Coordinates of C-alpha atoms in Angstrom, one line a residue:
X1 CA 94.8 -52.7 -29.5
X2 CA 92.6 -52.8 -33.4
X3 CA 90.1 -50.1 -34.9
X4 CA 87.8 -52.1 -34.0
X5 CA 88.4 -52.4 -30.9
X6 CA 88.7 -48.9 -29.9
X7 CA 85.3 -48.1 -31.2
X8 CA 83.9 -50.8 -28.6
X9 CA 86.0 -49.4 -25.6
X10 CA 84.9 -45.8 -26.5
X11 CA 81.1 -47.0 -26.6
X12 CA 81.6 -49.0 -23.4
X13 CA 82.4 -46.3 -21.6
X14 CA 80.0 -44.2 -23.6
X15 CA 76.9 -46.5 -22.1
X16 CA 78.8 -46.8 -18.6
X17 CA 78.7 -42.5 -18.6
X18 CA 75.1 -42.2 -19.1
X19 CA 74.4 -44.9 -16.6
X20 CA 76.1 -42.9 -13.5
X21 CA 74.4 -39.8 -14.9
X22 CA 71.0 -41.4 -14.9
X23 CA 71.6 -42.9 -11.5
X24 CA 72.7 -39.9 -9.7
X25 CA 69.7 -38.0 -11.4
X26 CA 67.5 -40.5 -9.8
X27 CA 69.0 -39.9 -6.3
X28 CA 68.8 -36.3 -6.7
X29 CA 65.0 -36.4 -7.3
X30 CA 64.7 -39.2 -4.7
X31 CA 66.3 -36.4 -2.2
X32 CA 63.9 -33.8 -3.2
X33 CA 60.9 -35.9 -3.2
X34 CA 61.5 -36.5 0.5
X35 CA 62.2 -33.1 1.8
X36 CA 58.6 -31.9 -0.1
X37 CA 55.8 -31.9 3.1
X38 CA 52.7 -33.8 2.0
X39 CA 49.9 -31.0 1.6
X40 CA 46.2 -32.6 2.3
X41 CA 44.0 -31.9 -0.7
X42 CA 41.8 -28.9 0.3
X43 CA 38.1 -29.1 -0.9
X44 CA 36.2 -25.8 -0.5
X45 CA 32.5 -26.2 -0.1
X46 CA 29.9 -22.8 0.1
X47 CA 26.5 -22.9 1.1
X48 CA 24.0 -20.4 0.7
X49 CA 21.9 -19.6 3.8
X50 CA 18.3 -19.7 3.4
X51 CA 16.4 -16.5 4.6
X52 CA 12.7 -15.4 5.3
X53 CA 12.4 -12.5 2.6
X54 CA 8.6 -11.4 3.6
X55 CA 5.4 -12.3 5.9
X56 CA 2.2 -11.6 5.3
X57 CA 0.7 -9.8 7.8
X58 CA 4.1 -7.7 8.3
X59 CA 5.7 -7.6 11.8
X60 CA 3.1 -5.5 14.2
X61 CA 0.4 -5.1 11.7
X62 CA -2.4 -4.5 13.4
X63 CA -6.6 -4.7 12.2
X64 CA -5.6 -8.4 10.4
X65 CA -8.9 -10.0 9.5
X66 CA -9.8 -13.0 11.5
X67 CA -9.9 -14.7 8.1
X68 CA -6.8 -14.3 7.0
X69 CA -4.2 -16.8 6.0
X70 CA -0.7 -16.5 6.4
X71 CA 2.1 -16.6 3.4
X72 CA 5.9 -16.8 4.7
X73 CA 8.2 -15.5 1.5
X74 CA 12.0 -17.3 1.5
X75 CA 14.6 -16.5 -0.9
X76 CA 15.1 -19.6 -2.1
X77 CA 13.4 -22.9 -3.1
X78 CA 13.1 -25.0 0.2
X79 CA 12.6 -28.7 0.6
X80 CA 8.3 -28.9 0.9
X81 CA 9.2 -31.6 3.5
X82 CA 10.6 -29.7 5.7
X83 CA 7.8 -26.9 5.9
X84 CA 5.2 -28.4 8.5
X85 CA 3.2 -27.7 11.3
X86 CA 6.2 -28.4 13.0
X87 CA 8.3 -25.8 11.0
X88 CA 5.6 -23.3 10.6
X89 CA 3.7 -22.5 13.7
X90 CA 1.5 -19.7 14.4
X91 CA 0.3 -19.7 18.0
X92 CA -2.4 -17.5 20.2
X93 CA -0.6 -17.1 23.3
X94 CA 1.1 -20.7 24.6
X95 CA -1.7 -22.0 22.2
X96 CA -0.4 -23.5 18.8
X97 CA -3.1 -22.4 16.0
X98 CA -4.8 -25.4 14.2
X99 CA -4.4 -25.2 10.3
X100 CA -3.5 -26.5 6.9
X101 CA 0.4 -25.4 5.4
X102 CA 1.3 -25.7 1.7
X103 CA 4.4 -24.8 0.0
X104 CA 4.6 -23.9 -4.1
X105 CA 7.5 -22.0 -5.6
X106 CA 9.0 -19.9 -2.6
X107 CA 6.0 -19.0 -0.5
X108 CA 4.7 -21.4 2.1
X109 CA 0.8 -21.0 3.2
X110 CA -0.8 -21.6 6.4
X111 CA -4.7 -21.9 6.4
X112 CA -6.0 -21.9 9.5
X113 CA -8.5 -24.4 10.5
X114 CA -11.0 -21.3 11.7
X115 CA -11.6 -17.5 11.7
X116 CA -8.7 -16.2 14.2
X117 CA -10.2 -14.6 17.7
X118 CA -10.9 -10.9 17.1
X119 CA -8.6 -8.1 18.6
X120 CA -5.9 -10.6 19.7
X121 CA -2.4 -10.8 19.5
X122 CA -0.5 -13.7 17.3
X123 CA 2.8 -14.8 16.9
X124 CA 4.4 -16.6 14.0
X125 CA 7.3 -19.1 14.0
X126 CA 9.5 -20.5 11.2
X127 CA 12.1 -23.0 12.8
X128 CA 15.4 -23.5 11.8
X129 CA 14.0 -26.8 10.8
X130 CA 12.9 -25.0 7.5
X131 CA 15.8 -26.1 4.8
X132 CA 16.7 -25.3 1.6
X133 CA 16.9 -28.2 -1.6
X134 CA 20.0 -28.7 -0.4
X135 CA 20.0 -29.3 2.8
X136 CA 21.0 -26.1 4.3
X137 CA 18.4 -24.8 7.4
X138 CA 17.6 -21.0 8.2
X139 CA 20.7 -19.6 10.2
X140 CA 17.9 -19.0 13.4
X141 CA 14.2 -19.2 13.9
X142 CA 12.1 -16.3 12.3
X143 CA 9.5 -14.5 14.7
X144 CA 7.1 -12.0 14.2
X145 CA 3.5 -11.2 15.2
X146 CA 0.5 -9.3 14.3
X147 CA -2.9 -8.0 16.0
X148 CA -6.0 -8.8 14.5
X149 CA -9.4 -6.9 13.9
X150 CA -13.2 -7.5 15.0
X151 CA -13.6 -8.3 11.1
X152 CA -13.6 -11.0 8.4
X153 CA -12.5 -10.1 4.8
X154 CA -15.4 -9.8 3.0
X155 CA -14.8 -9.3 -0.3
X156 CA -15.5 -12.1 -2.8
X157 CA -12.7 -13.1 -5.6
X158 CA -13.3 -11.8 -9.0
X159 CA -10.7 -11.9 -12.3
X160 CA -10.1 -7.8 -12.9
X161 CA -8.1 -7.7 -15.8
X162 CA -6.8 -11.2 -18.5
X163 CA -4.2 -11.4 -21.2
X164 CA -4.8 -11.0 -24.3
X165 CA -8.1 -8.4 -23.0
X166 CA -11.5 -9.9 -24.2
X167 CA -12.3 -8.8 -27.4
X168 CA -8.5 -8.2 -28.7
X169 CA -7.3 -9.1 -32.0
X170 CA -3.6 -9.7 -34.0
X171 CA -2.6 -11.8 -30.6
X172 CA 0.6 -13.1 -31.3
X173 CA 0.6 -17.3 -32.1
X174 CA 3.2 -18.0 -28.7
X175 CA 1.4 -16.0 -26.2
X176 CA 0.0 -17.0 -23.1
X177 CA -3.0 -16.9 -21.1
X178 CA -3.2 -14.6 -18.3
X179 CA -6.1 -14.0 -15.2
X180 CA -5.6 -11.6 -12.7
X181 CA -7.3 -11.9 -9.3
X182 CA -8.7 -9.1 -7.2
X183 CA -7.5 -11.4 -3.8
X184 CA -4.8 -14.2 -3.6
X185 CA -6.1 -17.3 -4.7
X186 CA -5.6 -20.9 -3.5
X187 CA -3.1 -22.7 -5.6
X188 CA -4.4 -26.3 -5.6
X189 CA -7.5 -24.7 -7.1
X190 CA -6.4 -23.2 -10.4
X191 CA -5.3 -26.2 -12.5
X192 CA -6.2 -27.3 -16.1
X193 CA -10.1 -28.4 -14.7
X194 CA -11.0 -24.5 -13.4
X195 CA -8.6 -22.4 -16.2
X196 CA -9.5 -23.6 -19.7
X197 CA -8.5 -22.7 -23.4
X198 CA -10.8 -23.8 -26.2
X199 CA -11.3 -23.1 -29.9
X200 CA -14.6 -24.0 -30.8
X201 CA -15.8 -27.3 -28.9
X202 CA -11.4 -28.8 -29.0
X203 CA -9.5 -28.0 -25.9
X204 CA -6.1 -26.2 -26.4
X205 CA -3.8 -28.7 -24.2
X206 CA -1.1 -26.6 -21.9
X207 CA 0.1 -26.1 -18.7
X208 CA -1.5 -23.7 -15.4
X209 CA 0.3 -22.6 -12.9
X210 CA -0.1 -19.5 -10.4
X211 CA 1.8 -17.1 -8.2
X212 CA 0.9 -13.7 -6.8
X213 CA -2.4 -13.0 -8.0
X214 CA -2.0 -14.7 -11.3
X215 CA -2.8 -17.5 -13.4
X216 CA -1.1 -18.3 -16.1
X217 CA -2.7 -20.7 -18.9
X218 CA 0.6 -22.0 -21.3
X219 CA -0.7 -23.5 -24.3
X220 CA 2.2 -26.7 -25.3
X221 CA 2.3 -25.2 -28.5
X222 CA 2.0 -22.2 -31.0
X223 CA -1.8 -21.6 -31.2
X224 CA -2.6 -21.2 -34.8
X225 CA -3.1 -18.2 -36.8
X226 CA -6.4 -16.1 -37.5
X227 CA -8.2 -17.7 -34.9
X228 CA -11.1 -16.7 -32.3
X229 CA -10.6 -18.7 -28.8
X230 CA -12.7 -18.3 -25.7
X231 CA -10.6 -18.9 -21.7
X232 CA -13.1 -19.8 -19.1
X233 CA -11.9 -19.8 -15.3
X234 CA -14.5 -21.8 -13.6
X235 CA -16.2 -21.3 -9.7
X236 CA -14.1 -24.0 -8.7
X237 CA -11.4 -21.3 -8.0
X238 CA -11.1 -20.3 -4.4
X239 CA -9.5 -17.8 -2.6
X240 CA -7.3 -18.2 0.2
X241 CA -10.4 -18.1 2.5
X242 CA -12.1 -20.7 0.4
X243 CA -14.6 -18.2 -1.3
X244 CA -14.6 -19.6 -4.6
X245 CA -15.4 -17.3 -7.9
X246 CA -19.0 -16.2 -7.6
X247 CA -19.8 -17.3 -11.6
X248 CA -17.8 -18.2 -14.3
X249 CA -15.5 -15.7 -16.0
X250 CA -14.8 -16.1 -20.0
X251 CA -13.4 -13.8 -22.5
X252 CA -12.0 -14.4 -25.9
X253 CA -9.6 -13.3 -28.0
X254 CA -8.2 -13.4 -32.0
X255 CA -4.6 -14.7 -32.8
X256 CA -3.4 -12.9 -35.8
X257 CA 0.1 -14.8 -38.1
X258 CA 3.1 -13.8 -36.2
X259 CA 4.8 -15.0 -33.3
X260 CA 6.7 -12.1 -30.8
X261 CA 10.4 -12.9 -30.9
X262 CA 11.3 -9.1 -29.9
X263 CA 12.9 -9.3 -25.7
X264 CA 11.2 -6.7 -23.2
X265 CA 13.3 -3.9 -22.0
X266 CA 13.1 -2.4 -18.9
X267 CA 11.9 1.3 -19.4
X268 CA 11.7 3.2 -16.4
X269 CA 12.6 2.6 -12.7
X270 CA 11.9 4.6 -9.4
X271 CA 14.1 5.4 -7.9
X272 CA 16.0 6.0 -11.1
X273 CA 19.3 5.1 -11.6
X274 CA 21.8 7.2 -9.5
X275 CA 19.2 8.6 -7.3
X276 CA 19.9 10.7 -4.4
X277 CA 18.1 11.5 -1.2
X278 CA 15.5 8.3 -1.8
X279 CA 13.3 8.1 1.1
X280 CA 13.8 5.1 2.8
X281 CA 10.2 4.3 2.9
X282 CA 10.6 3.7 -0.7
X283 CA 8.9 1.3 -3.1
X284 CA 11.5 0.1 -6.1
X285 CA 9.5 -0.3 -8.7
X286 CA 10.6 -0.9 -12.9
X287 CA 7.9 -0.1 -16.0
X288 CA 8.4 -2.7 -18.7
X289 CA 8.5 -2.2 -22.6
X290 CA 5.7 -5.1 -22.6
X291 CA 3.4 -7.3 -20.8
X292 CA 5.0 -9.5 -18.6
X293 CA 4.7 -13.2 -17.0
X294 CA 4.1 -12.5 -13.5
X295 CA 5.4 -15.8 -12.8
X296 CA 8.8 -14.9 -13.7
X297 CA 8.7 -11.9 -11.7
X298 CA 9.8 -12.8 -7.6
X299 CA 12.7 -13.2 -5.2
X300 CA 14.8 -15.3 -7.7
X301 CA 14.7 -12.7 -10.4
X302 CA 14.1 -9.0 -9.3
X303 CA 16.7 -8.5 -6.0
X304 CA 17.7 -5.6 -4.0
X305 CA 21.0 -5.5 -2.2
X306 CA 22.9 -3.6 0.4
X307 CA 26.6 -4.3 -0.7
X308 CA 26.2 -8.5 -0.7
X309 CA 23.2 -8.6 2.0
X310 CA 19.6 -9.1 -0.2
X311 CA 17.1 -6.7 1.3
X312 CA 14.0 -8.6 2.5
X313 CA 10.5 -7.5 1.0
X314 CA 7.5 -8.5 -1.0
X315 CA 7.5 -8.7 -5.2
X316 CA 4.3 -8.2 -7.5
X317 CA 3.8 -7.5 -10.3
X318 CA 0.5 -5.3 -11.6
X319 CA -0.1 -2.8 -14.3
X320 CA 2.7 -3.6 -16.3
X321 CA 5.0 -2.7 -13.5
X322 CA 7.0 -5.3 -11.0
X323 CA 7.2 -3.7 -7.4
X324 CA 10.0 -4.6 -4.9
X325 CA 8.1 -3.5 -1.4
X326 CA 10.9 -3.8 1.7
X327 CA 9.6 -5.6 4.7
X328 CA 11.3 -2.5 6.5
X329 CA 12.4 1.1 6.1
X330 CA 15.9 1.3 4.2
X331 CA 18.9 2.7 6.3
X332 CA 19.6 5.7 5.5
X333 CA 22.4 7.4 2.9
X334 CA 23.1 4.1 2.1
X335 CA 23.3 2.9 -1.5
X336 CA 21.5 0.3 -2.6
X337 CA 21.9 -2.2 -6.1
X338 CA 18.6 -3.3 -7.7
X339 CA 18.4 -5.9 -10.4
X340 CA 15.8 -7.5 -12.9
X341 CA 17.8 -10.8 -14.2
X342 CA 17.2 -12.5 -17.7
X343 CA 14.7 -14.9 -15.8
X344 CA 12.0 -11.9 -16.6
X345 CA 10.3 -13.4 -19.4
X346 CA 7.3 -10.9 -21.3
X347 CA 4.2 -13.2 -22.1
X348 CA 5.7 -14.6 -25.4
X349 CA 8.5 -15.9 -23.3
X350 CA 11.0 -13.3 -24.3
X351 CA 13.5 -13.2 -21.9
X352 CA 15.2 -9.6 -20.6
X353 CA 18.5 -9.9 -23.2
X354 CA 20.8 -9.6 -20.3
X355 CA 20.6 -8.6 -16.1
X356 CA 19.0 -4.7 -16.0
X357 CA 20.9 -2.9 -12.6
X358 CA 20.7 0.7 -11.1
X359 CA 21.9 1.5 -7.9
X360 CA 20.4 4.5 -5.8
X361 CA 21.1 6.6 -2.4
X362 CA 18.7 7.0 0.4
X363 CA 18.3 10.1 2.4
X364 CA 17.3 10.5 6.1
X365 CA 13.3 11.6 4.9
X366 CA 10.6 8.8 5.5
X367 CA 8.8 9.6 3.4
X368 CA 6.8 12.3 0.9
X369 CA 5.6 16.0 2.5
X370 CA 2.2 16.1 2.5
X371 CA 0.1 18.3 0.0
X372 CA -0.4 21.3 2.4
X373 CA -4.1 22.5 2.0
X374 CA -4.1 25.5 4.0
X375 CA -7.4 27.3 4.8
X376 CA -9.0 24.8 2.1
X377 CA -8.6 22.1 4.1
X378 CA -11.5 23.1 6.9
X379 CA -13.6 22.7 3.7
X380 CA -15.1 18.9 3.2
X381 CA -16.7 20.5 -0.2
X382 CA -15.8 23.3 -2.1
X383 CA -16.2 24.6 -5.6
X384 CA -15.5 27.1 -8.1
X385 CA -18.7 27.0 -9.7
X386 CA -21.7 25.8 -7.4
X387 CA -22.6 23.3 -5.6
X388 CA -25.9 21.4 -6.3
X389 CA -27.3 18.1 -4.6
X390 CA -30.0 15.9 -5.3
X391 CA -31.6 13.6 -2.3
X392 CA -30.9 13.4 1.5
X393 CA -26.9 13.8 1.3
X394 CA -25.1 14.2 4.4
X395 CA -21.9 16.8 4.5
X396 CA -19.7 16.5 8.1
X397 CA -17.5 19.9 7.6
X398 CA -18.0 22.9 6.2
X399 CA -19.0 23.6 2.1
X400 CA -17.9 26.7 -0.1
X401 CA -18.3 28.0 -3.3
X402 CA -15.9 30.9 -4.9
X403 CA -16.8 32.9 -7.0
X404 CA -19.8 31.7 -7.7
X405 CA -22.3 31.4 -5.0
X406 CA -24.8 29.5 -6.0
X407 CA -26.0 26.5 -3.5
X408 CA -29.1 24.3 -4.2
X409 CA -30.7 21.0 -2.7
X410 CA -29.9 22.2 1.3
X411 CA -32.0 21.1 2.2
X412 CA -33.3 18.0 1.3
X413 CA -29.2 17.4 1.8
X414 CA -27.6 18.2 5.4
X415 CA -24.7 20.4 6.0
X416 CA -23.0 19.5 9.3
X417 CA -21.2 22.5 9.6
X418 CA -20.8 26.4 8.0
X419 CA -21.7 27.3 4.2
X420 CA -19.6 29.7 2.9
X421 CA -20.9 31.1 -0.5
X422 CA -18.6 33.5 -2.3
X423 CA -17.5 35.5 0.8
X424 CA -14.0 36.2 1.8
X425 CA -13.7 33.2 3.8
X426 CA -14.7 30.8 0.5
X427 CA -12.3 33.5 -1.6
X428 CA -9.3 32.9 0.3
X429 CA -9.8 28.9 0.4
X430 CA -10.0 29.2 -3.3
X431 CA -6.6 30.6 -3.4
X432 CA -5.1 28.0 -1.2
X433 CA -7.1 25.7 -3.4
X434 CA -5.1 26.2 -6.0
X435 CA -1.4 26.4 -4.1
X436 CA -2.5 23.1 -3.1
X437 CA -3.4 21.6 -6.5
X438 CA -0.4 23.5 -8.2
X439 CA 2.0 21.6 -5.5
X440 CA 0.7 18.5 -6.5
X441 CA 0.5 18.4 -9.5
X442 CA 4.1 20.2 -10.0
X443 CA 5.3 16.7 -7.8
X444 CA 8.1 14.8 -10.0
X445 CA 10.9 13.7 -8.0
X446 CA 10.7 9.7 -7.1
X447 CA 7.5 9.5 -9.0
X448 CA 6.1 5.6 -9.9
X449 CA 4.1 5.5 -13.1
X450 CA 0.2 5.9 -11.9
X451 CA -1.6 2.6 -13.9
X452 CA -4.7 3.8 -16.0
X453 CA -6.9 1.5 -14.2
X454 CA -6.3 0.6 -10.7
X455 CA -8.5 -2.7 -10.5
X456 CA -7.1 -5.0 -7.9
X457 CA -3.9 -3.4 -7.6
X458 CA -2.5 -2.7 -3.5
X459 CA -0.1 0.4 -3.9
X460 CA 1.7 1.8 -1.3
X461 CA 3.0 5.4 -0.1
X462 CA 4.5 7.4 -2.9
X463 CA 4.0 9.9 -5.4
X464 CA 2.3 8.2 -8.9
X465 CA 1.7 10.3 -12.3
X466 CA 0.5 10.0 -15.8
X467 CA -0.6 11.9 -18.2
X468 CA -4.1 10.3 -19.3
X469 CA -6.9 9.7 -16.9
X470 CA -7.3 7.0 -14.3
X471 CA -9.8 4.4 -13.7
X472 CA -11.4 1.7 -11.0
X473 CA -13.4 -0.2 -13.0
X474 CA -14.1 -3.0 -10.8
X475 CA -13.4 -4.4 -7.6
X476 CA -11.0 -2.7 -5.3
X477 CA -7.9 -0.9 -4.6
X478 CA -6.2 -1.1 -1.8
X479 CA -4.0 1.8 0.2
X480 CA -1.4 0.0 1.9
X481 CA 0.6 2.5 4.3
X482 CA 2.5 -0.9 5.7
X483 CA 1.8 0.2 9.5
X484 CA 2.8 4.3 9.2
X485 CA -0.2 6.1 10.1
X486 CA 2.1 9.5 8.4
X487 CA 2.6 7.9 5.6
X488 CA 1.3 10.1 2.7
X489 CA 0.0 9.1 -0.7
X490 CA 0.0 11.6 -3.9
X491 CA -1.9 10.3 -6.7
X492 CA -1.6 13.3 -9.8
X493 CA -3.1 12.2 -13.3
X494 CA -3.5 14.3 -16.8
X495 CA -7.4 14.4 -17.4
X496 CA -9.9 12.3 -15.7
X497 CA -10.5 10.1 -12.5
X498 CA -13.6 7.6 -12.7
X499 CA -14.6 4.6 -10.7
X500 CA -17.5 2.2 -11.7
X501 CA -20.5 1.3 -9.3
X502 CA -19.8 -0.2 -6.3
X503 CA -16.1 -0.1 -6.6
X504 CA -14.1 0.6 -3.4
X505 CA -10.7 2.1 -2.3
X506 CA -10.0 0.0 0.8
X507 CA -7.3 1.4 3.6
X508 CA -4.5 -1.0 5.1
X509 CA -1.5 -0.7 7.6
X510 CA -2.7 2.3 9.4
X511 CA -3.4 4.1 5.6
X512 CA -5.4 7.5 6.3
X513 CA -8.0 9.7 4.1
X514 CA -6.2 12.7 5.2
X515 CA -2.9 11.7 4.0
X516 CA -4.4 10.7 0.4
X517 CA -4.4 13.3 -2.7
X518 CA -5.8 12.8 -5.9
X519 CA -5.2 15.7 -8.1
X520 CA -7.0 15.1 -11.2
X521 CA -6.3 16.9 -14.2
X522 CA -10.2 17.9 -15.3
X523 CA -12.8 16.3 -13.5
X524 CA -13.1 13.4 -11.2
X525 CA -16.9 10.9 -10.8
X526 CA -17.6 8.6 -8.3
X527 CA -19.9 5.8 -9.3
X528 CA -23.1 4.6 -7.8
X529 CA -22.9 3.6 -4.5
X530 CA -18.9 3.5 -4.5
X531 CA -17.1 3.6 -1.9
X532 CA -13.9 6.3 -1.6
X533 CA -11.2 7.8 0.2
X534 CA -8.6 10.8 0.1
X535 CA -8.8 14.5 -0.8
X536 CA -9.8 15.2 -4.3
X537 CA -8.1 18.3 -5.8
X538 CA -9.7 18.6 -9.5
X539 CA -8.8 21.4 -12.0
X540 CA -12.7 21.2 -13.0
X541 CA -15.5 19.4 -11.8
X542 CA -16.7 16.6 -9.3
X543 CA -20.1 14.2 -9.6
X544 CA -20.8 11.8 -6.8
X545 CA -23.3 9.5 -8.4
X546 CA -26.3 8.2 -6.5
X547 CA -25.4 6.7 -3.1
X548 CA -21.5 7.2 -3.3
X549 CA -20.1 7.6 -0.1
X550 CA -16.7 10.0 -0.1
X551 CA -14.3 9.7 3.2
X552 CA -11.8 13.1 2.1
X553 CA -12.7 16.3 0.5
X554 CA -14.5 17.5 -3.1
X555 CA -12.3 20.5 -4.3
X556 CA -12.7 21.9 -7.0
X557 CA -11.0 25.3 -8.4
X558 CA -13.2 26.0 -11.3
X559 CA -16.5 23.6 -11.8
X560 CA -19.2 22.0 -9.8
X561 CA -19.8 19.7 -7.6
X562 CA -22.2 17.6 -7.9
X563 CA -24.2 15.4 -5.2
X564 CA -27.1 13.2 -5.0
X565 CA -28.2 11.6 -2.1
X566 CA -24.0 10.7 -1.0
X567 CA -22.4 10.7 2.4
X568 CA -19.1 13.1 2.7
X569 CA -17.0 13.0 5.7
X570 CA -14.0 15.1 6.0
X571 CA -11.1 13.2 7.3

């Protein structure tokens, strides 16, 4: 065989071997594949079940105004088409109440066609026909009840504060314009026609929205620098009872040159992070470094959880503070986690740089301990430097003064009780007053920042504190005990307490004047015809201007008490 033939034979043998090897490999792969079990592809899906976070009125609430509009807040955005008279039902016994239902944001609102019946039990139901935006329904019907009183809510709506404030200057160019109301308003009446901003005669184009008790105007573009603007809220704006704003409300402000690009921060919380022994009725709150956009503080951006479970509650923003008011008392000896997400924004649309998280652990106590007045509690009026009256004042309870024994103006004033002027009874009461005052002023655990102006706010049981003054400049402040008649409110301030003419403190949810304490660092003044509740413990003097009414006590350590045709009732 030639060399050429040998090479051809070797090549043929080599190709034959490769073919055999390839064939064997193919057979092996076929065998292995045949032994494998075919598993179906598993598709894992998760769905978030919506819940009702808060009902207004609360479950088992009593003495509800017959003009009340019913609000339900959900844990997430719902499909508005599923919120209707079939899925949102209010009944008096077996009779369904007629009314109109609207839905905005996370909140469904039921406006009865006429006033509710006085002193009557009503039952509300949100059915499983209510679905979120992805079609997931409530897991079960949500049912709650409340009982009406015999009166309608009489306070007309009013603008109680604005941002920017009237007359303010050097406002950033990317600001939002905000009007805060004393009542819950009808969102459909707040629009570009009823809330407008002008530069001279030129209307500023923007978007108008409403949430909580705040209306917000967002200009489409940054405002020009160094210009004055006038904002107006018209009488076309109405509250949820259909009552219009009594008159036009206007205010002005002037821009500066700069944009605001600084992120807001959370400066403090109550409870503080890591706090232990927190009362189970605690309202959770957070203070910010800047004025915030109320529209961005809601159930999506302010969360309270126990483990993975969201705690139902009402969320609000007022006076620079965000509040989370749990629907029911928290569980004792349990750790909770609170979060403010980066969805929270300031009035220039700057977001928190990151989510802000903190945690705390409850104790077993339902709330604050009361301030023990001891024998000072026997008095309606107690002064250090005498009591002076002008006009037909009526004091229901005892009057005392020590060490100064001066009492003038009785008659014409009338004391339906005993007068103790610089005697041992008054002396001891003054000693007990000092002890009580020092107790109230010395409280600090779990304190919430006390706003300088309480106008339009709703405050809940707890300890509130600031180092300056407090005023009620317009309208009302509501103290809501959340159905707990024993709930304690303590307000301590470093300087004065002042209320303007015609203003009111309103008690709600079972709050009682005897459980409200105003510890005033200097002096207190109640405005003409104002209505006030609670025990005023002032370091210096207390003055009640003409026609002011106090249900509570006026107790001063050092100065005098001055009265002018007032009615003072001991609680």
